[in-house]
């Protein structure tokens, strides 16, 4: 399928403390690469990927990879409102990053109100369990996900385990919300874009300009 022919564009934001592996997850998902050392995100980085959610329906995914450090919060907050989905990421071997998930969730919800964002909770670096470095149990992570009303997935960019699942679960959840009316296209909002609507708007603009030209000639 021609990747230039997408039906919808979803903007998704990566959320979580610094060093939980948000950039590594995106690198693995979009390029199928894992780098042991990856530069720390400064501000916001951008990634693009395409996913066919059903035959003939291509979604263009635009990812915003936010810096987890507090000094960049004023920058990253400005991106919350124009996102339809968020991956809440913590490191299963870093308890503090798990305890901060509620803070990230609350902060985002505060900035997107009265609208809502769809989330998926991700316990990243699941490979650390093999080394006995796990400090957050799967049961308590699942309990938190239930309290937040979202899905929980454990993944590892290092091994590739469930990386695709994280992004696909969120994308399909957004798409289902769009079909059911839970998520709606809104004028002036870039969380979701429809290629059909954009084409219609361009056609209307073109017709309006042609009408103005005809009136000017008269």
PDB file of C-alpha atoms in Angstrom:
ATOM      1  CA  UNK A   1       0.000   0.000   0.000  1.00  0.00           C
ATOM      2  CA  UNK A   2       1.160   3.525  -0.835  1.00  0.00           C
ATOM      3  CA  UNK A   3       2.161   5.074   2.505  1.00  0.00           C
ATOM      4  CA  UNK A   4       1.340   8.552   1.189  1.00  0.00           C
ATOM      5  CA  UNK A   5      -2.320   7.520   1.071  1.00  0.00           C
ATOM      6  CA  UNK A   6      -3.356   7.669   4.721  1.00  0.00           C
ATOM      7  CA  UNK A   7      -6.893   8.138   5.978  1.00  0.00           C
ATOM      8  CA  UNK A   8      -6.103   9.534   9.442  1.00  0.00           C
ATOM      9  CA  UNK A   9      -3.184  11.017  11.300  1.00  0.00           C
ATOM     10  CA  UNK A  10      -2.915  10.440  15.056  1.00  0.00           C
ATOM     11  CA  UNK A  11      -0.570  12.469  17.232  1.00  0.00           C
ATOM     12  CA  UNK A  12       0.780  10.448  20.140  1.00  0.00           C
ATOM     13  CA  UNK A  13       2.946  11.720  22.979  1.00  0.00           C
ATOM     14  CA  UNK A  14       5.496   9.717  24.959  1.00  0.00           C
ATOM     15  CA  UNK A  15       5.285  10.388  28.697  1.00  0.00           C
ATOM     16  CA  UNK A  16       7.472   9.359  31.603  1.00  0.00           C
ATOM     17  CA  UNK A  17      10.602  10.114  33.563  1.00  0.00           C
ATOM     18  CA  UNK A  18      13.991  10.558  31.981  1.00  0.00           C
ATOM     19  CA  UNK A  19      15.900   7.293  31.261  1.00  0.00           C
ATOM     20  CA  UNK A  20      12.797   5.037  31.221  1.00  0.00           C
ATOM     21  CA  UNK A  21      13.527   4.340  27.544  1.00  0.00           C
ATOM     22  CA  UNK A  22      10.912   6.309  25.589  1.00  0.00           C
ATOM     23  CA  UNK A  23      13.336   7.139  22.781  1.00  0.00           C
ATOM     24  CA  UNK A  24      14.597   3.549  22.634  1.00  0.00           C
ATOM     25  CA  UNK A  25      11.030   2.299  22.260  1.00  0.00           C
ATOM     26  CA  UNK A  26      10.386   4.647  19.345  1.00  0.00           C
ATOM     27  CA  UNK A  27      13.707   3.759  17.712  1.00  0.00           C
ATOM     28  CA  UNK A  28      12.847   0.066  17.920  1.00  0.00           C
ATOM     29  CA  UNK A  29       9.299   0.551  16.643  1.00  0.00           C
ATOM     30  CA  UNK A  30       9.999   2.946  13.768  1.00  0.00           C
ATOM     31  CA  UNK A  31      13.441   1.686  12.659  1.00  0.00           C
ATOM     32  CA  UNK A  32      13.722  -1.737  14.325  1.00  0.00           C
ATOM     33  CA  UNK A  33      16.998  -0.664  15.919  1.00  0.00           C
ATOM     34  CA  UNK A  34      18.295  -0.740  19.473  1.00  0.00           C
ATOM     35  CA  UNK A  35      21.178   1.419  20.614  1.00  0.00           C
ATOM     36  CA  UNK A  36      22.835   0.724  23.958  1.00  0.00           C
ATOM     37  CA  UNK A  37      23.639   4.423  24.248  1.00  0.00           C
ATOM     38  CA  UNK A  38      21.131   6.956  22.973  1.00  0.00           C
ATOM     39  CA  UNK A  39      21.292  10.720  23.363  1.00  0.00           C
ATOM     40  CA  UNK A  40      19.027  12.179  26.001  1.00  0.00           C
ATOM     41  CA  UNK A  41      15.996  13.938  24.515  1.00  0.00           C
ATOM     42  CA  UNK A  42      16.197  17.715  24.746  1.00  0.00           C
ATOM     43  CA  UNK A  43      12.748  19.266  24.526  1.00  0.00           C
ATOM     44  CA  UNK A  44      10.793  17.170  21.992  1.00  0.00           C
ATOM     45  CA  UNK A  45      11.829  14.796  19.185  1.00  0.00           C
ATOM     46  CA  UNK A  46       9.566  13.651  16.340  1.00  0.00           C
ATOM     47  CA  UNK A  47       9.022  10.259  14.726  1.00  0.00           C
ATOM     48  CA  UNK A  48       6.595   9.069  12.030  1.00  0.00           C
ATOM     49  CA  UNK A  49       5.274   5.582  11.356  1.00  0.00           C
ATOM     50  CA  UNK A  50       2.378   4.041   9.420  1.00  0.00           C
ATOM     51  CA  UNK A  51      -0.018   1.331  10.557  1.00  0.00           C
ATOM     52  CA  UNK A  52      -2.840  -0.342   8.645  1.00  0.00           C
ATOM     53  CA  UNK A  53      -5.520  -0.839  11.318  1.00  0.00           C
ATOM     54  CA  UNK A  54      -7.843  -2.667   8.948  1.00  0.00           C
ATOM     55  CA  UNK A  55      -7.731  -3.504   5.232  1.00  0.00           C
ATOM     56  CA  UNK A  56      -7.636  -0.234   3.302  1.00  0.00           C
ATOM     57  CA  UNK A  57      -7.348   2.015   6.370  1.00  0.00           C
ATOM     58  CA  UNK A  58      -3.872   3.449   6.876  1.00  0.00           C
ATOM     59  CA  UNK A  59      -3.045   5.512   9.944  1.00  0.00           C
ATOM     60  CA  UNK A  60      -0.146   7.955   9.932  1.00  0.00           C
ATOM     61  CA  UNK A  61       1.303   8.030  13.443  1.00  0.00           C
ATOM     62  CA  UNK A  62       3.144  11.174  14.472  1.00  0.00           C
ATOM     63  CA  UNK A  63       5.041  10.639  17.720  1.00  0.00           C
ATOM     64  CA  UNK A  64       6.227  13.353  20.067  1.00  0.00           C
ATOM     65  CA  UNK A  65       9.023  12.074  22.277  1.00  0.00           C
ATOM     66  CA  UNK A  66       9.140  14.366  25.306  1.00  0.00           C
ATOM     67  CA  UNK A  67      12.063  15.008  27.626  1.00  0.00           C
ATOM     68  CA  UNK A  68      11.416  13.663  31.106  1.00  0.00           C
ATOM     69  CA  UNK A  69      13.495  16.229  32.990  1.00  0.00           C
ATOM     70  CA  UNK A  70      11.655  18.861  34.984  1.00  0.00           C
ATOM     71  CA  UNK A  71      13.520  21.721  33.293  1.00  0.00           C
ATOM     72  CA  UNK A  72      11.834  20.852  29.982  1.00  0.00           C
ATOM     73  CA  UNK A  73       8.301  20.533  31.373  1.00  0.00           C
ATOM     74  CA  UNK A  74       7.262  24.018  30.207  1.00  0.00           C
ATOM     75  CA  UNK A  75       8.186  22.966  26.666  1.00  0.00           C
ATOM     76  CA  UNK A  76       6.527  19.553  26.699  1.00  0.00           C
ATOM     77  CA  UNK A  77       3.302  20.807  28.304  1.00  0.00           C
ATOM     78  CA  UNK A  78       2.561  22.823  25.171  1.00  0.00           C
ATOM     79  CA  UNK A  79       2.288  19.549  23.210  1.00  0.00           C
ATOM     80  CA  UNK A  80      -0.258  17.847  25.441  1.00  0.00           C
ATOM     81  CA  UNK A  81      -3.362  19.541  24.094  1.00  0.00           C
ATOM     82  CA  UNK A  82      -2.691  18.582  20.466  1.00  0.00           C
ATOM     83  CA  UNK A  83      -2.232  14.862  21.210  1.00  0.00           C
ATOM     84  CA  UNK A  84      -4.966  12.232  21.060  1.00  0.00           C
ATOM     85  CA  UNK A  85      -2.989   9.423  22.681  1.00  0.00           C
ATOM     86  CA  UNK A  86      -0.248   8.966  25.244  1.00  0.00           C
ATOM     87  CA  UNK A  87       2.068   6.146  26.249  1.00  0.00           C
ATOM     88  CA  UNK A  88       2.743   6.350  29.995  1.00  0.00           C
ATOM     89  CA  UNK A  89       6.140   4.686  30.342  1.00  0.00           C
ATOM     90  CA  UNK A  90       8.012   3.550  33.445  1.00  0.00           C
ATOM     91  CA  UNK A  91      11.040   1.322  34.027  1.00  0.00           C
ATOM     92  CA  UNK A  92      10.132  -1.901  35.864  1.00  0.00           C
ATOM     93  CA  UNK A  93      13.511  -1.693  37.593  1.00  0.00           C
ATOM     94  CA  UNK A  94      13.052   1.909  38.694  1.00  0.00           C
ATOM     95  CA  UNK A  95      10.362   2.206  41.336  1.00  0.00           C
ATOM     96  CA  UNK A  96      10.450   6.008  41.391  1.00  0.00           C
ATOM     97  CA  UNK A  97       9.533   6.132  37.690  1.00  0.00           C
ATOM     98  CA  UNK A  98       6.487   3.962  38.450  1.00  0.00           C
ATOM     99  CA  UNK A  99       5.451   6.152  41.368  1.00  0.00           C
ATOM    100  CA  UNK A 100       5.623   9.207  39.091  1.00  0.00           C
ATOM    101  CA  UNK A 101       3.164   7.751  36.546  1.00  0.00           C
ATOM    102  CA  UNK A 102       0.176   9.247  38.380  1.00  0.00           C
ATOM    103  CA  UNK A 103       1.870  12.659  38.293  1.00  0.00           C
ATOM    104  CA  UNK A 104       2.334  12.458  34.524  1.00  0.00           C
ATOM    105  CA  UNK A 105      -1.248  11.274  34.069  1.00  0.00           C
ATOM    106  CA  UNK A 106      -2.694  14.046  36.245  1.00  0.00           C
ATOM    107  CA  UNK A 107      -0.597  16.732  34.599  1.00  0.00           C
ATOM    108  CA  UNK A 108      -1.672  15.719  31.101  1.00  0.00           C
ATOM    109  CA  UNK A 109      -5.353  15.399  32.033  1.00  0.00           C
ATOM    110  CA  UNK A 110      -5.224  18.869  33.567  1.00  0.00           C
ATOM    111  CA  UNK A 111      -3.878  20.398  30.371  1.00  0.00           C
ATOM    112  CA  UNK A 112      -6.172  18.609  27.901  1.00  0.00           C
ATOM    113  CA  UNK A 113      -9.442  19.285  29.760  1.00  0.00           C
ATOM    114  CA  UNK A 114     -12.280  19.498  28.852  1.00  0.00           C
ATOM    115  CA  UNK A 115     -11.113  16.988  26.242  1.00  0.00           C
ATOM    116  CA  UNK A 116      -9.719  13.531  26.974  1.00  0.00           C
ATOM    117  CA  UNK A 117      -6.639  11.600  25.907  1.00  0.00           C
ATOM    118  CA  UNK A 118      -6.407   7.837  25.454  1.00  0.00           C
ATOM    119  CA  UNK A 119      -3.536   6.172  27.330  1.00  0.00           C
ATOM    120  CA  UNK A 120      -1.661   2.887  27.495  1.00  0.00           C
ATOM    121  CA  UNK A 121       0.570   2.119  30.484  1.00  0.00           C
ATOM    122  CA  UNK A 122       3.898   0.527  29.573  1.00  0.00           C
ATOM    123  CA  UNK A 123       6.287  -1.253  31.935  1.00  0.00           C
ATOM    124  CA  UNK A 124       9.478  -0.905  29.928  1.00  0.00           C
ATOM    125  CA  UNK A 125      12.797  -2.772  30.155  1.00  0.00           C
ATOM    126  CA  UNK A 126      11.107  -6.079  30.931  1.00  0.00           C
ATOM    127  CA  UNK A 127      14.470  -7.733  30.173  1.00  0.00           C
ATOM    128  CA  UNK A 128      15.680  -6.473  33.571  1.00  0.00           C
ATOM    129  CA  UNK A 129      13.579  -9.153  35.260  1.00  0.00           C
ATOM    130  CA  UNK A 130      15.996 -11.806  33.983  1.00  0.00           C
ATOM    131  CA  UNK A 131      18.788 -10.040  35.878  1.00  0.00           C
ATOM    132  CA  UNK A 132      16.748  -9.886  39.079  1.00  0.00           C
ATOM    133  CA  UNK A 133      16.423  -6.109  38.822  1.00  0.00           C
ATOM    134  CA  UNK A 134      12.641  -5.886  38.898  1.00  0.00           C
ATOM    135  CA  UNK A 135      11.251  -3.544  41.576  1.00  0.00           C
ATOM    136  CA  UNK A 136       7.663  -3.150  40.289  1.00  0.00           C
ATOM    137  CA  UNK A 137       5.464  -6.244  40.146  1.00  0.00           C
ATOM    138  CA  UNK A 138       3.188  -6.931  37.213  1.00  0.00           C
ATOM    139  CA  UNK A 139       0.221  -7.160  39.585  1.00  0.00           C
ATOM    140  CA  UNK A 140       0.640  -3.649  41.000  1.00  0.00           C
ATOM    141  CA  UNK A 141       1.211  -2.218  37.526  1.00  0.00           C
ATOM    142  CA  UNK A 142      -1.995  -3.884  36.310  1.00  0.00           C
ATOM    143  CA  UNK A 143      -3.807  -2.483  39.342  1.00  0.00           C
ATOM    144  CA  UNK A 144      -2.630   1.038  38.491  1.00  0.00           C
ATOM    145  CA  UNK A 145      -3.679   0.596  34.857  1.00  0.00           C
ATOM    146  CA  UNK A 146      -7.145  -0.473  36.001  1.00  0.00           C
ATOM    147  CA  UNK A 147      -7.405   2.589  38.245  1.00  0.00           C
ATOM    148  CA  UNK A 148      -6.442   4.816  35.312  1.00  0.00           C
ATOM    149  CA  UNK A 149      -8.882   2.999  33.036  1.00  0.00           C
ATOM    150  CA  UNK A 150      -6.274   1.848  30.577  1.00  0.00           C
ATOM    151  CA  UNK A 151      -4.385  -1.213  29.308  1.00  0.00           C
ATOM    152  CA  UNK A 152      -1.043  -2.409  30.681  1.00  0.00           C
ATOM    153  CA  UNK A 153       1.734  -3.853  28.502  1.00  0.00           C
ATOM    154  CA  UNK A 154       5.261  -4.938  29.469  1.00  0.00           C
ATOM    155  CA  UNK A 155       7.897  -4.457  26.785  1.00  0.00           C
ATOM    156  CA  UNK A 156      11.605  -4.264  26.048  1.00  0.00           C
ATOM    157  CA  UNK A 157      13.254  -2.222  23.318  1.00  0.00           C
ATOM    158  CA  UNK A 158      16.421  -4.238  23.913  1.00  0.00           C
ATOM    159  CA  UNK A 159      14.833  -7.588  23.018  1.00  0.00           C
ATOM    160  CA  UNK A 160      11.969  -6.181  20.957  1.00  0.00           C
ATOM    161  CA  UNK A 161       9.393  -7.915  23.168  1.00  0.00           C
ATOM    162  CA  UNK A 162       5.888  -6.395  22.811  1.00  0.00           C
ATOM    163  CA  UNK A 163       7.175  -3.099  21.382  1.00  0.00           C
ATOM    164  CA  UNK A 164       4.816  -3.297  18.411  1.00  0.00           C
ATOM    165  CA  UNK A 165       1.993  -4.285  20.744  1.00  0.00           C
ATOM    166  CA  UNK A 166       2.366  -1.103  22.821  1.00  0.00           C
ATOM    167  CA  UNK A 167       1.875   1.181  19.856  1.00  0.00           C
ATOM    168  CA  UNK A 168      -0.690  -0.948  18.062  1.00  0.00           C
ATOM    169  CA  UNK A 169      -2.908  -1.349  21.136  1.00  0.00           C
ATOM    170  CA  UNK A 170      -2.970   2.436  21.559  1.00  0.00           C
ATOM    171  CA  UNK A 171      -3.541   3.121  17.844  1.00  0.00           C
ATOM    172  CA  UNK A 172      -6.401   0.653  17.585  1.00  0.00           C
ATOM    173  CA  UNK A 173      -7.938   1.992  20.773  1.00  0.00           C
ATOM    174  CA  UNK A 174      -7.910   5.521  19.321  1.00  0.00           C
ATOM    175  CA  UNK A 175      -9.338   4.270  16.026  1.00  0.00           C
ATOM    176  CA  UNK A 176     -12.144   2.438  17.833  1.00  0.00           C
ATOM    177  CA  UNK A 177     -12.861   5.597  19.819  1.00  0.00           C
ATOM    178  CA  UNK A 178     -13.069   7.560  16.587  1.00  0.00           C
ATOM    179  CA  UNK A 179     -15.519   5.065  15.111  1.00  0.00           C
ATOM    180  CA  UNK A 180     -17.701   5.036  18.239  1.00  0.00           C
ATOM    181  CA  UNK A 181     -17.717   8.811  18.684  1.00  0.00           C
ATOM    182  CA  UNK A 182     -15.705   8.726  21.910  1.00  0.00           C
ATOM    183  CA  UNK A 183     -12.989  10.642  20.052  1.00  0.00           C
ATOM    184  CA  UNK A 184     -14.023  13.357  17.614  1.00  0.00           C
ATOM    185  CA  UNK A 185     -12.366  15.517  15.012  1.00  0.00           C
ATOM    186  CA  UNK A 186     -12.293  19.115  16.192  1.00  0.00           C
ATOM    187  CA  UNK A 187     -11.573  22.255  14.223  1.00  0.00           C
ATOM    188  CA  UNK A 188      -8.267  23.795  15.205  1.00  0.00           C
ATOM    189  CA  UNK A 189      -7.092  20.604  16.942  1.00  0.00           C
ATOM    190  CA  UNK A 190      -4.242  18.533  15.519  1.00  0.00           C
ATOM    191  CA  UNK A 191      -4.667  15.399  17.650  1.00  0.00           C
ATOM    192  CA  UNK A 192      -6.455  13.708  14.735  1.00  0.00           C
ATOM    193  CA  UNK A 193      -6.445  14.749  11.119  1.00  0.00           C
ATOM    194  CA  UNK A 194      -8.578  13.270   8.353  1.00  0.00           C
ATOM    195  CA  UNK A 195      -7.171  13.243   4.825  1.00  0.00           C
ATOM    196  CA  UNK A 196     -10.726  13.230   3.424  1.00  0.00           C
ATOM    197  CA  UNK A 197     -11.662  16.283   5.497  1.00  0.00           C
ATOM    198  CA  UNK A 198      -8.482  18.082   4.485  1.00  0.00           C
ATOM    199  CA  UNK A 199      -9.222  17.393   0.811  1.00  0.00           C
ATOM    200  CA  UNK A 200     -12.769  18.672   1.281  1.00  0.00           C
ATOM    201  CA  UNK A 201     -11.522  21.858   2.948  1.00  0.00           C
ATOM    202  CA  UNK A 202      -8.991  22.459   0.172  1.00  0.00           C
ATOM    203  CA  UNK A 203     -11.709  21.952  -2.444  1.00  0.00           C
ATOM    204  CA  UNK A 204     -14.007  24.408  -0.657  1.00  0.00           C
ATOM    205  CA  UNK A 205     -11.193  26.945  -0.423  1.00  0.00           C
ATOM    206  CA  UNK A 206     -10.419  26.524  -4.114  1.00  0.00           C
ATOM    207  CA  UNK A 207     -14.072  26.997  -5.068  1.00  0.00           C
ATOM    208  CA  UNK A 208     -14.309  30.063  -2.838  1.00  0.00           C
ATOM    209  CA  UNK A 209     -11.267  31.618  -4.510  1.00  0.00           C
ATOM    210  CA  UNK A 210     -12.687  30.885  -7.958  1.00  0.00           C
ATOM    211  CA  UNK A 211     -15.967  32.583  -6.958  1.00  0.00           C
ATOM    212  CA  UNK A 212     -14.071  35.667  -5.767  1.00  0.00           C
ATOM    213  CA  UNK A 213     -12.146  35.831  -9.043  1.00  0.00           C
ATOM    214  CA  UNK A 214     -15.343  35.649 -11.088  1.00  0.00           C
ATOM    215  CA  UNK A 215     -16.919  38.426  -9.017  1.00  0.00           C
ATOM    216  CA  UNK A 216     -13.789  40.532  -9.490  1.00  0.00           C
ATOM    217  CA  UNK A 217     -13.945  40.112 -13.251  1.00  0.00           C
ATOM    218  CA  UNK A 218     -17.579  41.238 -13.299  1.00  0.00           C
TER     219      UNK A 218
END
